[in-house]
C-alpha angles and dihedrals in degrees: 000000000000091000095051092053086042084054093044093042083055103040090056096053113134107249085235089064105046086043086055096047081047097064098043094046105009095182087056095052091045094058083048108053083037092058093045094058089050083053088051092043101041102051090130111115113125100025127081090223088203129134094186095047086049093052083041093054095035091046088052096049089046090056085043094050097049096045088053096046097041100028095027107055091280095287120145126243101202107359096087092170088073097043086055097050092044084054092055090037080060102043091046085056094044094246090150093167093060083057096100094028086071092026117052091056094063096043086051092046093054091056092051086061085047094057096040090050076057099057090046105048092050105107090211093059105082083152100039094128078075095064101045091044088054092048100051095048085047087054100040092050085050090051097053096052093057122094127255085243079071096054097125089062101044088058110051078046091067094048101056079050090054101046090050091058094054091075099034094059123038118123134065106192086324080316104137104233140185114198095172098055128032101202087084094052109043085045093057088041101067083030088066104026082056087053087044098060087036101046104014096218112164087218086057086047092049095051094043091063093039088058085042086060095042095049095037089049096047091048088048086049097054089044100050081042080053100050093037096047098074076050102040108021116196085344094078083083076075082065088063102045087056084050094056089033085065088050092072093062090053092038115038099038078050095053091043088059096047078056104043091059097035082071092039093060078052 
């Protein structure tokens, strides 16, 4: 707590001043602007700042998407928005027996957010994206072994999977990211990719082709779930748990070595 008022007490000296600390003791004023300019580069504490985590996670809901839709009773693993409206759709035609089919993996999927919420607001977590990473791939891997006579309880299971990567997984370089639906993205897509041609600003570029990945990588990941699932079957979920599996080896080094020289700048 203290270092965090000392770095905020420094990044908001007036430039007169430093200017001014510069020319009495020059090599004081060098290590401070050069530790304010660390402070400016290195806000990155509660984000994994990663494209190719972000393709690798996208890619992995779009396979898991498409084999519980096409393998699970067309029901969506992620994409809540469909499940509701398939819910409504079957209330509004009296199919009373579909009711927990399209209910159950919302309400599953909001308590995954619950429990990630959990993991990041614990003070004594610095490394809480691990834990719900782990869980989601141990879930994931359950859900897939079990039968499509279980698929009530398949369903409601991704979900919980899906709803704890929603928190775990959330900026791109300060670029705000989806990587479970794909609505959000597209929309800020042509959103910055319209700024960009109007106002020709490289950070509107940037996020146009960050939403470009997330939205490309997603559609690549329901077509190869397509084409795997009259091979795989439901298995092809599996498909999905190796693809976060590999996530680890791109997040969590990652999130060591933020660290690393986090306590090194100490």
């Amino acid at each position: 707590m203290n270092e965090s008022r000392q770095n905020s007490s420094l990044s908001k000296q007036s430039q007169p001043d430093l200017q001014e600390r510069t020319a009495l003791d020059p090599s004081r004023g060098h290590s401070q602007k050069l530790l304010i300019q660390d402070l400016v580069e290195n806000d990155r504490e509660e984000h994994i700042e990663s494209i190719r985590l972000g393709m690798m996670l996208s890619f992995g809901v779009g396979i898991l998407n498409a084999c519980t839709y096409v393998t699970r009773g067309h029901v969506f693993a992620s994409s809540q928005s469909g499940n509701i409206l398939y819910l409504g759709l079957d209330l509004a035609q009296g199919e009373f027996s579909n009711v927990t089919k399209y209910l159950f993996p919302p309400m599953m999927f909001a308590i995954g957010i619950i429990i990630a919420e959990h993991y990041k607001d614990k003070p004594n977590y610095p490394r809480w994206r691990q834990i719900p990473f782990w869980i989601e791939i141990a879930l994931i891997t359950l859900a897939s072994f079990l039968p499509d006579s279980w698929n009530a309880l398949a369903n409601p299971i991704f979900g919980l999977a899906t709803g704890l990567q929603t928190i775990t997984f959330r900026k791109i370089r300060s670029t705000p990211v989806a990587t479970i639906v794909i609505t959000g993205s597209f929309q800020n897509l042509i959103t910055h990719l319209t700024k960009f041609l109007t106002v020709h600003d490289r950070q509107d570029a940037f996020r146009t082709l960050v939403y470009a990945v997330i939205v490309l990588t997603y559609f690549m990941g329901i077509v190869i779930g397509a084409m795997l699932c009259p091979y795989l079957g439901h298995y092809t979920s599996l498909v999905s748990a190796f693809c976060l599996f590999l996530c680890t080896f791109i997040a969590l080094p990652e999130r060591y070595q933020l660290e690393e020289e986090d306590r090194e700048n100490d």
